[in-house]
Amino acid sequence: MPSLDKLQNLFERAVALSSAERADFLDNACAGDPDLRRRVEALLRADDVNRADGGGDPDIGLRLAGDEALLGTLIEDWRLKERVGTGGMGTVFLAERHVDDFTQQAALKIVKKGMDSEQVLQRFRQERSILARLSHPNIASLLDGGVTGDGRPWFAMEYVDGVPITTYCDAQQLDIDARLALFETVCEAVHYAHRSLVVHRDLKPSNILVAANGVPKLLDFGIAKLLDDDGGELLTRTGVQVHTPAYAAPEQFRNEAITTATDVYALGVVLYELLAGRRPFEVRRTPQELRESVLTGDPPKPSTAVTQLPATEDGGHDIRTLGHPAHRTGLSAERLKRRLRGDLDTICLMALHREPGPRYTSADQMATDIRRHLDGLPVLATPDSLGYRLRKFLQRHRRGVIATAAVVTAFVALTAYYTMQLARERDIAVDERRKATEVVDFVTGLFAVADPSESRGAEVTARELLEAGAERIGTELAEQPTVRATMQRVLGEVYYSLGSRERAYQLLAGALEQLQRLYGDRHPETAT
């Protein structure tokens, strides 16, 4: 039986070739070994099916035919009902068992017939060991396990009747906040696995299923790594790459050490896909092109990626037909771009940093930033500054700020209004006081005419005083228009009371003319 290393190597070389080139390549590479060729061709066919399905599960791992003959049979208490998945080393069946008065379902995984090499068995036992140590509401739990009569290990785990997280979000038309809340739960489950010294190493939407009740479940720890495992590491040796390239971190392509930062990178890819409706790097590329992009390229910001969708005839962007996060919500690409711009761009790109060091130090830290963003708080990924904190404060307390601003504006306006009114009234009072003083001084001067020393002993009549006053108004009060108008009005009323109406009208007309000159343009009601 060919080794996994050889199968993997031949598959990766053949998958990059055209159909015609593959035949020649396999003729040479598998000469004299028809079983090897059959297995490589099975892998290529499985990969072609995955690509034809739109890349929903672009696993370029080892995929061989399952054990169809097991359908309907019993493995201990479990009856195998249908095959629900096939991986590189095992087949997964939907199984049922009847215990007392209830029926229990499970996903039963068994090593494939013909794949039960010591290397595969060791990996399988490791996956079972990993599941046994994990107990979390968002991680599919281990229910049972054992060995078949022909020596193949198996285990039964919680059956998750759900769909990939990306499919669920689009089908439920979840908005960005709801997607982030769901993703935060996934981050917490991954952090739990990390605290249990387990790195998943193959996080992708098809391994994060969401049930109808909206609860996400993390599953498939088939290539997970135990951080405290001191034994020989089978999956990190040079030349062996068992992962999903579209979600793999650069260090996985470089065959470098796998750490919790590797899962953080994959979480970044999943988040990017949930927000922007596409992966950071183009999906429809050869493995070599994708590898080069991941190792040397920089992904666009999610807010930029949503505007790189195929354009419609009117120049817009057709979101509804692309499984986009704005699917059937009525959002335009521009509105979604504004929603993603800023913190969400920064969070994604921090998780997707090419080197592990600058990424989030843990899945929990990434979940914290998601929660802080949802709560309107400054996120750790964005450089701190007074302007940034002020902007986040204003966004977080938008209603309160608007209400406060309205109250302050009204208070300032009212204060200004009453200040102006008081100033105006003060000016009027000062002006009236000045006029009163000037009127008194004028009248005092007028009656000085009746002083014997001034009139040379002759008696002065009241009419003579009025005439003298009328004459003095035109000369002495020429530079004091308000006092002049007041005196003309007063003298006019006196003349009127004495029966000299013609003279009274002349004086009153003069007073009105003065008032119109002073206030007619600014305060016509005063002149009137």
Short mmCIF file of C-alpha atoms in Angstrom, two decimals:
data_model
loop_
_atom_site.label_atom_id
_atom_site.label_comp_id
_atom_site.label_asym_id
_atom_site.label_seq_id
_atom_site.Cartn_x
_atom_site.Cartn_y
_atom_site.Cartn_z
CA MET A 1 0.00 0.00 0.00
CA PRO A 2 1.43 3.45 -0.91
CA SER A 3 2.37 5.73 1.95
CA LEU A 4 0.41 8.87 2.75
CA ASP A 5 3.48 10.96 2.03
CA LYS A 6 3.78 9.59 -1.48
CA LEU A 7 0.06 9.94 -2.20
CA GLN A 8 0.05 13.53 -0.95
CA ASN A 9 3.11 14.44 -2.99
CA LEU A 10 1.78 12.93 -6.24
CA PHE A 11 -1.63 14.50 -5.73
CA GLU A 12 -0.26 18.00 -5.20
CA ARG A 13 1.90 17.72 -8.32
CA ALA A 14 -0.91 16.30 -10.46
CA VAL A 15 -3.64 18.72 -9.34
CA ALA A 16 -1.73 21.66 -10.79
CA LEU A 17 -1.70 20.10 -14.28
CA SER A 18 -4.31 20.11 -17.03
CA SER A 19 -6.32 16.94 -17.74
CA ALA A 20 -4.11 16.04 -20.68
CA GLU A 21 -0.92 16.64 -18.75
CA ARG A 22 -2.13 14.58 -15.81
CA ALA A 23 -2.40 11.43 -17.87
CA ASP A 24 1.21 11.65 -19.04
CA PHE A 25 2.37 12.54 -15.54
CA LEU A 26 0.61 9.56 -13.96
CA ASP A 27 1.89 7.21 -16.69
CA ASN A 28 5.43 8.06 -15.60
CA ALA A 29 4.93 8.57 -11.85
CA CYS A 30 2.82 5.45 -11.31
CA ALA A 31 4.43 3.15 -13.87
CA GLY A 32 4.08 -0.46 -12.72
CA ASP A 33 1.84 0.47 -9.76
CA PRO A 34 -1.82 0.51 -10.86
CA ASP A 35 -3.07 0.68 -7.25
CA LEU A 36 -1.10 3.86 -6.66
CA ARG A 37 -2.50 5.40 -9.83
CA ARG A 38 -6.05 4.42 -8.88
CA ARG A 39 -5.72 6.12 -5.50
CA VAL A 40 -4.23 9.32 -6.93
CA GLU A 41 -6.98 9.49 -9.56
CA ALA A 42 -9.60 9.08 -6.79
CA LEU A 43 -8.10 12.05 -5.00
CA LEU A 44 -8.17 14.13 -8.18
CA ARG A 45 -11.81 13.24 -8.85
CA ALA A 46 -12.79 14.21 -5.30
CA ASP A 47 -11.00 17.53 -5.72
CA ASP A 48 -12.77 18.17 -9.04
CA VAL A 49 -16.13 17.57 -7.33
CA ASN A 50 -15.25 20.03 -4.59
CA ARG A 51 -14.31 22.71 -7.11
CA ALA A 52 -17.49 22.08 -9.11
CA ASP A 53 -19.49 22.65 -5.94
CA GLY A 54 -18.18 26.22 -5.78
CA GLY A 55 -15.33 25.68 -3.38
CA GLY A 56 -17.57 25.16 -0.35
CA ASP A 57 -15.13 22.60 1.00
CA PRO A 58 -11.89 22.91 -1.01
CA ASP A 59 -10.03 20.29 1.04
CA ILE A 60 -7.00 19.12 -0.91
CA GLY A 61 -6.35 16.37 1.59
CA LEU A 62 -6.52 12.65 1.01
CA ARG A 63 -10.02 11.60 -0.10
CA LEU A 64 -10.79 7.99 -0.99
CA ALA A 65 -13.99 6.06 -1.40
CA GLY A 66 -15.91 5.10 1.75
CA ASP A 67 -17.08 1.75 3.04
CA GLU A 68 -20.47 1.56 1.33
CA ALA A 69 -20.82 -2.05 2.39
CA LEU A 70 -21.15 -0.97 6.04
CA LEU A 71 -24.50 0.76 5.47
CA GLY A 72 -27.23 -0.92 7.50
CA THR A 73 -24.84 -2.90 9.65
CA LEU A 74 -24.25 -2.65 13.38
CA ILE A 75 -21.07 -1.49 15.06
CA GLU A 76 -21.70 -2.51 18.63
CA ASP A 77 -24.99 -0.70 19.43
CA TRP A 78 -24.83 1.72 16.52
CA ARG A 79 -26.63 1.04 13.25
CA LEU A 80 -25.14 2.87 10.28
CA LYS A 81 -27.98 4.68 8.47
CA GLU A 82 -26.23 6.71 5.77
CA ARG A 83 -22.86 8.04 4.79
CA VAL A 84 -22.54 11.77 5.55
CA GLY A 85 -18.89 12.40 4.77
CA THR A 86 -15.60 11.02 3.58
CA GLY A 87 -12.17 12.19 4.64
CA GLY A 88 -8.63 11.19 3.93
CA MET A 89 -8.45 8.43 6.48
CA GLY A 90 -12.03 7.77 7.52
CA THR A 91 -15.67 7.65 6.57
CA VAL A 92 -18.41 9.29 8.62
CA PHE A 93 -21.84 7.72 8.93
CA LEU A 94 -25.07 8.87 10.49
CA ALA A 95 -25.70 6.21 13.10
CA GLU A 96 -28.48 5.43 15.56
CA ARG A 97 -28.75 3.35 18.69
CA HIS A 98 -31.73 2.49 20.82
CA VAL A 99 -31.16 2.83 24.54
CA ASP A 100 -34.08 1.90 26.78
CA ASP A 101 -36.97 4.08 25.55
CA PHE A 102 -35.12 6.63 23.44
CA THR A 103 -33.14 6.79 20.22
CA GLN A 104 -29.79 8.54 20.02
CA GLN A 105 -28.12 9.76 16.85
CA ALA A 106 -24.40 10.19 16.31
CA ALA A 107 -21.81 10.81 13.65
CA LEU A 108 -19.76 7.62 13.63
CA LYS A 109 -16.32 7.80 12.12
CA ILE A 110 -14.36 4.73 11.16
CA VAL A 111 -10.97 4.20 9.51
CA LYS A 112 -11.37 3.25 5.88
CA LYS A 113 -10.72 -0.24 4.73
CA GLY A 114 -7.27 -0.34 3.21
CA MET A 115 -6.17 2.90 4.92
CA ASP A 116 -5.48 1.29 8.27
CA SER A 117 -1.73 1.80 8.25
CA GLU A 118 0.01 2.44 11.52
CA GLN A 119 0.40 6.09 10.57
CA VAL A 120 -3.32 6.53 9.94
CA LEU A 121 -4.29 4.58 13.03
CA GLN A 122 -2.06 6.79 15.13
CA ARG A 123 -3.71 9.92 13.71
CA PHE A 124 -7.16 8.44 14.26
CA ARG A 125 -6.42 7.51 17.85
CA GLN A 126 -5.07 11.01 18.41
CA GLU A 127 -8.31 12.57 17.11
CA ARG A 128 -10.30 10.35 19.46
CA SER A 129 -8.04 11.32 22.34
CA ILE A 130 -8.49 15.01 21.53
CA LEU A 131 -12.28 14.75 21.44
CA ALA A 132 -12.29 12.90 24.75
CA ARG A 133 -10.56 15.79 26.52
CA LEU A 134 -12.86 18.49 25.09
CA SER A 135 -16.18 19.31 26.73
CA HIS A 136 -17.73 22.56 25.49
CA PRO A 137 -21.26 23.47 24.39
CA ASN A 138 -19.94 24.67 21.03
CA ILE A 139 -17.70 21.68 20.29
CA ALA A 140 -19.19 18.40 19.09
CA SER A 141 -18.64 15.95 21.94
CA LEU A 142 -17.42 12.37 21.96
CA LEU A 143 -20.11 9.79 22.79
CA ASP A 144 -18.57 6.37 22.27
CA GLY A 145 -15.65 4.55 20.71
CA GLY A 146 -14.07 1.19 20.12
CA VAL A 147 -12.52 -1.18 17.60
CA THR A 148 -14.34 -3.20 14.94
CA GLY A 149 -13.98 -6.92 14.56
CA ASP A 150 -11.45 -6.46 11.77
CA GLY A 151 -9.31 -4.20 13.95
CA ARG A 152 -10.34 -0.75 12.69
CA PRO A 153 -10.83 1.92 15.38
CA TRP A 154 -14.03 4.00 15.39
CA PHE A 155 -15.70 6.63 17.50
CA ALA A 156 -19.17 8.15 17.70
CA MET A 157 -19.53 11.85 18.28
CA GLU A 158 -22.42 14.24 18.64
CA TYR A 159 -24.31 14.51 15.35
CA VAL A 160 -24.72 18.13 14.32
CA ASP A 161 -27.63 18.62 11.95
CA GLY A 162 -26.48 21.96 10.61
CA VAL A 163 -24.92 23.85 7.76
CA PRO A 164 -21.60 25.71 7.38
CA ILE A 165 -21.55 29.03 9.21
CA THR A 166 -21.30 31.03 5.97
CA THR A 167 -24.28 29.22 4.45
CA TYR A 168 -26.31 29.71 7.63
CA CYS A 169 -25.62 33.44 7.80
CA ASP A 170 -26.65 33.97 4.17
CA ALA A 171 -29.73 31.75 4.42
CA GLN A 172 -30.91 33.53 7.58
CA GLN A 173 -30.08 36.96 6.09
CA LEU A 174 -28.14 37.87 9.22
CA ASP A 175 -26.89 41.42 9.44
CA ILE A 176 -23.28 42.26 10.28
CA ASP A 177 -23.88 42.51 14.03
CA ALA A 178 -25.55 39.09 14.14
CA ARG A 179 -22.70 37.55 12.12
CA LEU A 180 -20.18 39.03 14.50
CA ALA A 181 -22.05 37.73 17.56
CA LEU A 182 -22.11 34.22 16.05
CA PHE A 183 -18.43 34.42 15.16
CA GLU A 184 -17.57 35.58 18.69
CA THR A 185 -19.06 32.32 20.00
CA VAL A 186 -16.86 30.35 17.61
CA CYS A 187 -13.78 32.21 18.84
CA GLU A 188 -14.66 31.29 22.42
CA ALA A 189 -14.92 27.60 21.47
CA VAL A 190 -11.54 27.73 19.72
CA HIS A 191 -10.03 29.46 22.75
CA TYR A 192 -11.36 26.66 24.95
CA ALA A 193 -9.64 24.11 22.72
CA HIS A 194 -6.42 26.10 22.94
CA ARG A 195 -6.64 26.20 26.73
CA SER A 196 -7.02 22.43 26.55
CA LEU A 197 -3.71 22.41 24.62
CA VAL A 198 -5.37 21.56 21.30
CA VAL A 199 -4.80 23.39 18.00
CA HIS A 200 -7.46 22.54 15.40
CA ARG A 201 -5.33 23.37 12.31
CA ASP A 202 -8.22 23.03 9.83
CA LEU A 203 -10.78 25.67 10.77
CA LYS A 204 -13.12 26.46 7.88
CA PRO A 205 -16.87 26.98 7.42
CA SER A 206 -17.55 23.29 6.74
CA ASN A 207 -16.00 22.47 10.13
CA ILE A 208 -18.13 25.12 11.89
CA LEU A 209 -21.72 23.97 11.56
CA VAL A 210 -24.70 25.97 12.80
CA ALA A 211 -27.84 24.11 13.77
CA ALA A 212 -31.39 25.35 13.18
CA ASN A 213 -31.46 26.81 16.69
CA GLY A 214 -28.55 29.09 15.79
CA VAL A 215 -25.95 27.33 17.95
CA PRO A 216 -22.57 26.85 16.23
CA LYS A 217 -20.61 23.64 16.72
CA LEU A 218 -16.93 23.13 16.06
CA LEU A 219 -16.05 19.70 14.70
CA ASP A 220 -13.50 17.60 12.81
CA PHE A 221 -10.32 17.53 14.85
CA GLY A 222 -8.87 14.99 12.43
CA ILE A 223 -5.62 16.87 11.90
CA ALA A 224 -5.57 18.70 15.22
CA LYS A 225 -2.35 18.93 17.19
CA LEU A 226 -1.89 18.34 20.89
CA LEU A 227 0.43 21.06 22.15
CA ASP A 228 1.66 18.88 24.99
CA ASP A 229 2.33 15.89 22.74
CA ASP A 230 6.02 15.06 22.94
CA GLY A 231 5.75 12.20 20.53
CA GLY A 232 6.74 12.27 16.87
CA GLU A 233 4.61 14.85 15.02
CA LEU A 234 3.33 13.18 11.87
CA LEU A 235 1.78 16.20 10.21
CA THR A 236 4.48 18.81 10.38
CA ARG A 237 7.30 17.00 8.75
CA THR A 238 8.72 18.58 5.62
CA GLY A 239 6.70 17.64 2.57
CA VAL A 240 3.54 16.67 4.44
CA GLN A 241 0.79 19.28 4.31
CA VAL A 242 -2.63 18.09 5.40
CA HIS A 243 -4.79 21.20 5.51
CA THR A 244 -7.26 23.22 3.49
CA PRO A 245 -5.15 25.68 1.46
CA ALA A 246 -7.87 28.35 1.21
CA TYR A 247 -7.84 28.68 5.03
CA ALA A 248 -4.24 27.72 5.77
CA ALA A 249 -1.81 30.08 7.44
CA PRO A 250 1.53 30.96 5.82
CA GLU A 251 3.43 28.83 8.34
CA GLN A 252 1.43 25.80 7.22
CA PHE A 253 2.56 26.35 3.64
CA ARG A 254 6.13 26.77 4.86
CA ASN A 255 5.98 23.61 7.02
CA GLU A 256 6.88 25.65 10.09
CA ALA A 257 5.79 25.19 13.69
CA ILE A 258 2.03 25.11 14.21
CA THR A 259 0.73 27.18 17.14
CA THR A 260 -2.51 28.74 18.33
CA ALA A 261 -1.70 31.65 15.97
CA THR A 262 -2.35 29.23 13.10
CA ASP A 263 -5.97 28.88 14.18
CA VAL A 264 -6.23 32.66 14.65
CA TYR A 265 -5.26 33.09 10.99
CA ALA A 266 -7.96 30.62 9.89
CA LEU A 267 -10.49 32.46 12.05
CA GLY A 268 -9.46 35.65 10.25
CA VAL A 269 -10.22 34.01 6.89
CA VAL A 270 -13.63 32.83 8.11
CA LEU A 271 -14.47 36.27 9.51
CA TYR A 272 -13.36 37.93 6.28
CA GLU A 273 -15.64 35.61 4.33
CA LEU A 274 -18.57 36.30 6.65
CA LEU A 275 -18.15 40.06 6.23
CA ALA A 276 -17.05 40.49 2.64
CA GLY A 277 -18.69 37.49 0.99
CA ARG A 278 -15.35 36.23 -0.34
CA ARG A 279 -12.01 34.99 0.96
CA PRO A 280 -8.98 37.26 1.35
CA PHE A 281 -7.30 35.71 -1.67
CA GLU A 282 -9.00 34.63 -4.88
CA VAL A 283 -10.45 31.13 -4.66
CA ARG A 284 -10.20 30.06 -8.28
CA ARG A 285 -6.44 29.71 -8.41
CA THR A 286 -4.08 26.79 -8.70
CA PRO A 287 -2.57 25.61 -5.41
CA GLN A 288 0.75 27.17 -6.41
CA GLU A 289 -0.83 30.56 -7.13
CA LEU A 290 -2.78 30.47 -3.90
CA ARG A 291 0.35 29.53 -1.96
CA GLU A 292 2.26 32.41 -3.52
CA SER A 293 -0.52 34.86 -2.66
CA VAL A 294 -0.66 33.76 0.96
CA LEU A 295 3.12 33.84 1.38
CA THR A 296 3.84 37.13 -0.37
CA GLY A 297 0.60 39.04 -0.96
CA ASP A 298 -1.50 41.33 1.19
CA PRO A 299 -5.26 40.84 1.17
CA PRO A 300 -7.46 43.86 0.45
CA LYS A 301 -9.45 45.31 3.31
CA PRO A 302 -12.91 43.74 3.60
CA SER A 303 -14.46 47.17 2.96
CA THR A 304 -12.51 47.30 -0.29
CA ALA A 305 -13.29 43.71 -1.24
CA VAL A 306 -17.05 44.31 -1.20
CA THR A 307 -16.65 46.90 -3.97
CA GLN A 308 -14.71 44.46 -6.14
CA LEU A 309 -17.81 42.43 -6.98
CA PRO A 310 -18.95 41.96 -10.58
CA ALA A 311 -20.60 45.13 -11.85
CA THR A 312 -24.16 45.25 -13.19
CA GLU A 313 -25.21 46.93 -16.43
CA ASP A 314 -26.03 50.18 -14.64
CA GLY A 315 -22.57 50.32 -13.06
CA GLY A 316 -23.67 49.14 -9.62
CA HIS A 317 -22.78 45.90 -7.85
CA ASP A 318 -25.09 42.89 -7.86
CA ILE A 319 -24.89 41.64 -4.28
CA ARG A 320 -28.01 39.50 -4.16
CA THR A 321 -26.76 36.79 -6.52
CA LEU A 322 -23.39 36.25 -4.85
CA GLY A 323 -24.21 34.87 -1.41
CA HIS A 324 -23.01 38.18 -0.06
CA PRO A 325 -23.47 39.20 3.60
CA ALA A 326 -25.92 41.84 2.35
CA HIS A 327 -27.90 39.11 0.55
CA ARG A 328 -31.56 40.12 0.31
CA THR A 329 -31.16 42.90 2.90
CA GLY A 330 -31.29 45.77 0.41
CA LEU A 331 -27.82 47.06 1.27
CA SER A 332 -25.74 48.52 -1.49
CA ALA A 333 -22.04 47.78 -1.75
CA GLU A 334 -21.28 51.34 -0.67
CA ARG A 335 -23.41 51.10 2.48
CA LEU A 336 -21.77 47.81 3.39
CA LYS A 337 -18.36 49.34 2.70
CA ARG A 338 -19.06 52.10 5.21
CA ARG A 339 -20.17 49.51 7.78
CA LEU A 340 -16.96 47.49 7.43
CA ARG A 341 -14.58 50.43 7.16
CA GLY A 342 -12.46 51.05 10.24
CA ASP A 343 -12.45 48.58 13.12
CA LEU A 344 -13.69 45.54 11.18
CA ASP A 345 -11.04 46.08 8.50
CA THR A 346 -8.40 46.32 11.21
CA ILE A 347 -9.60 43.24 13.11
CA CYS A 348 -9.54 41.06 10.00
CA LEU A 349 -6.14 42.23 8.82
CA MET A 350 -4.59 41.79 12.27
CA ALA A 351 -5.74 38.15 12.33
CA LEU A 352 -4.44 37.67 8.77
CA HIS A 353 -0.96 39.03 9.35
CA ARG A 354 1.60 37.05 7.40
CA GLU A 355 3.74 36.43 10.47
CA PRO A 356 2.30 34.84 13.64
CA GLY A 357 3.77 37.42 16.05
CA PRO A 358 1.67 40.48 15.09
CA ARG A 359 -1.60 38.51 15.04
CA TYR A 360 -3.95 38.33 17.97
CA THR A 361 -2.23 36.48 20.78
CA SER A 362 -5.28 34.26 21.24
CA ALA A 363 -8.73 33.51 19.89
CA ASP A 364 -10.04 35.01 23.11
CA GLN A 365 -8.36 38.34 22.36
CA MET A 366 -9.96 38.31 18.92
CA ALA A 367 -13.36 37.56 20.50
CA THR A 368 -12.81 40.44 22.92
CA ASP A 369 -12.21 42.85 20.04
CA ILE A 370 -15.38 41.62 18.32
CA ARG A 371 -17.35 42.24 21.52
CA ARG A 372 -15.77 45.66 22.05
CA HIS A 373 -16.68 46.62 18.50
CA LEU A 374 -20.28 45.49 19.02
CA ASP A 375 -20.39 47.51 22.25
CA GLY A 376 -18.97 50.60 20.53
CA LEU A 377 -15.72 50.51 22.54
CA PRO A 378 -12.21 51.09 21.15
CA VAL A 379 -10.70 47.82 19.86
CA LEU A 380 -7.25 46.56 20.70
CA ALA A 381 -6.26 46.18 17.04
CA THR A 382 -6.60 49.90 16.29
CA PRO A 383 -3.76 52.20 17.44
CA ASP A 384 -4.90 54.23 20.41
CA SER A 385 -5.36 57.98 20.04
CA LEU A 386 -7.46 60.72 21.59
CA GLY A 387 -9.30 61.30 18.32
CA TYR A 388 -10.12 57.59 17.94
CA ARG A 389 -11.40 57.31 21.51
CA LEU A 390 -13.47 60.46 21.11
CA ARG A 391 -14.97 59.14 17.87
CA LYS A 392 -15.86 55.82 19.52
CA PHE A 393 -17.39 57.68 22.47
CA LEU A 394 -19.55 59.76 20.15
CA GLN A 395 -20.63 56.65 18.23
CA ARG A 396 -21.38 54.76 21.43
CA HIS A 397 -23.45 57.58 22.94
CA ARG A 398 -24.88 59.03 19.73
CA ARG A 399 -28.39 59.61 21.10
CA GLY A 400 -27.17 61.09 24.34
CA VAL A 401 -24.69 63.33 22.55
CA ILE A 402 -27.37 64.56 20.15
CA ALA A 403 -29.78 65.24 23.00
CA THR A 404 -27.09 67.00 25.03
CA ALA A 405 -26.00 69.05 22.04
CA ALA A 406 -29.61 70.10 21.42
CA VAL A 407 -30.01 71.19 25.04
CA VAL A 408 -26.70 73.06 25.03
CA THR A 409 -27.55 74.74 21.73
CA ALA A 410 -30.96 75.80 23.04
CA PHE A 411 -29.40 77.08 26.26
CA VAL A 412 -26.75 79.07 24.36
CA ALA A 413 -29.38 80.48 22.00
CA LEU A 414 -31.66 81.51 24.84
CA THR A 415 -28.76 82.99 26.78
CA ALA A 416 -27.67 84.98 23.74
CA TYR A 417 -31.23 86.13 23.09
CA TYR A 418 -31.85 87.32 26.62
CA THR A 419 -28.40 88.87 26.82
CA MET A 420 -29.18 90.88 23.70
CA GLN A 421 -32.58 91.81 25.09
CA LEU A 422 -31.06 92.93 28.36
CA ALA A 423 -28.38 94.89 26.51
CA ARG A 424 -31.02 96.51 24.35
CA GLU A 425 -33.17 97.37 27.34
CA ARG A 426 -30.11 98.72 29.11
CA ASP A 427 -29.26 100.91 26.12
CA ILE A 428 -32.85 102.11 25.96
CA ALA A 429 -32.85 102.93 29.67
CA VAL A 430 -29.56 104.82 29.37
CA ASP A 431 -30.87 106.68 26.35
CA GLU A 432 -34.12 107.55 28.12
CA ARG A 433 -32.23 108.72 31.18
CA ARG A 434 -30.01 110.90 29.02
CA LYS A 435 -33.03 112.32 27.20
CA ALA A 436 -34.76 113.04 30.49
CA THR A 437 -31.69 114.89 31.74
CA GLU A 438 -31.41 116.90 28.53
CA VAL A 439 -35.14 117.70 28.57
CA VAL A 440 -34.88 118.93 32.15
CA ASP A 441 -31.85 121.02 31.25
CA PHE A 442 -33.70 122.47 28.20
CA VAL A 443 -36.84 123.30 30.17
CA THR A 444 -34.72 124.77 32.96
CA GLY A 445 -33.02 126.97 30.42
CA LEU A 446 -36.34 127.87 28.87
CA PHE A 447 -37.79 129.11 32.12
CA ALA A 448 -34.66 131.10 32.82
CA VAL A 449 -36.14 133.58 30.32
CA ALA A 450 -38.76 134.45 32.97
CA ASP A 451 -35.98 135.50 35.40
CA PRO A 452 -36.23 139.32 35.91
CA SER A 453 -32.50 139.63 35.39
CA GLU A 454 -32.82 137.95 32.03
CA SER A 455 -36.09 139.64 30.90
CA ARG A 456 -35.01 143.06 32.13
CA GLY A 457 -38.02 143.29 34.44
CA ALA A 458 -40.66 142.64 31.75
CA GLU A 459 -43.25 139.97 32.35
CA VAL A 460 -43.03 136.96 30.05
CA THR A 461 -46.21 135.16 29.10
CA ALA A 462 -46.57 131.40 28.72
CA ARG A 463 -47.07 131.72 24.96
CA GLU A 464 -43.88 133.74 24.70
CA LEU A 465 -42.07 130.99 26.59
CA LEU A 466 -43.45 128.40 24.16
CA GLU A 467 -42.38 130.43 21.14
CA ALA A 468 -38.93 130.96 22.63
CA GLY A 469 -38.69 127.20 23.26
CA ALA A 470 -39.76 126.35 19.72
CA GLU A 471 -37.08 128.64 18.29
CA ARG A 472 -34.38 127.21 20.56
CA ILE A 473 -35.27 123.62 19.58
CA GLY A 474 -34.07 124.22 16.04
CA THR A 475 -30.77 125.78 17.11
CA GLU A 476 -29.70 124.30 20.43
CA LEU A 477 -30.93 120.73 19.85
CA ALA A 478 -29.78 120.28 16.24
CA GLU A 479 -27.15 117.69 17.37
CA GLN A 480 -29.54 115.92 19.77
CA PRO A 481 -32.26 114.51 17.52
CA THR A 482 -33.94 112.35 20.16
CA VAL A 483 -34.28 115.25 22.62
CA ARG A 484 -35.36 117.54 19.78
CA ALA A 485 -38.13 115.14 18.75
CA THR A 486 -39.27 114.76 22.33
CA MET A 487 -39.45 118.53 22.91
CA GLN A 488 -41.24 119.11 19.62
CA ARG A 489 -43.84 116.53 20.62
CA VAL A 490 -44.25 118.07 24.10
CA LEU A 491 -44.55 121.64 22.79
CA GLY A 492 -46.91 120.47 20.05
CA GLU A 493 -49.21 118.93 22.64
CA VAL A 494 -49.11 122.16 24.73
CA TYR A 495 -49.97 124.31 21.69
CA TYR A 496 -52.77 121.91 20.88
CA SER A 497 -54.22 122.27 24.38
CA LEU A 498 -54.03 126.07 24.03
CA GLY A 499 -56.00 125.92 20.81
CA SER A 500 -53.10 126.72 18.45
CA ARG A 501 -53.64 123.61 16.36
CA GLU A 502 -51.75 124.75 13.30
CA ARG A 503 -48.66 125.45 15.36
CA ALA A 504 -49.16 122.14 17.22
CA TYR A 505 -49.31 120.20 13.94
CA GLN A 506 -46.09 121.83 12.72
CA LEU A 507 -44.23 120.79 15.87
CA LEU A 508 -45.71 117.27 15.92
CA ALA A 509 -44.85 116.78 12.25
CA GLY A 510 -41.28 117.85 12.99
CA ALA A 511 -41.11 115.34 15.85
CA LEU A 512 -42.39 112.54 13.61
CA GLU A 513 -39.85 113.42 10.92
CA GLN A 514 -37.03 113.20 13.48
CA LEU A 515 -38.22 109.82 14.72
CA GLN A 516 -38.45 108.42 11.18
CA ARG A 517 -34.90 109.54 10.50
CA LEU A 518 -33.69 107.88 13.70
CA TYR A 519 -35.69 104.64 13.77
CA GLY A 520 -37.60 104.28 10.55
CA ASP A 521 -35.21 101.79 8.89
CA ARG A 522 -34.34 99.74 11.98
CA HIS A 523 -37.49 99.89 14.07
CA PRO A 524 -40.45 101.10 11.98
CA GLU A 525 -42.81 100.25 14.86
CA THR A 526 -41.00 102.87 17.02
CA ALA A 527 -41.43 105.57 14.37
CA THR A 528 -45.10 104.73 14.10
#
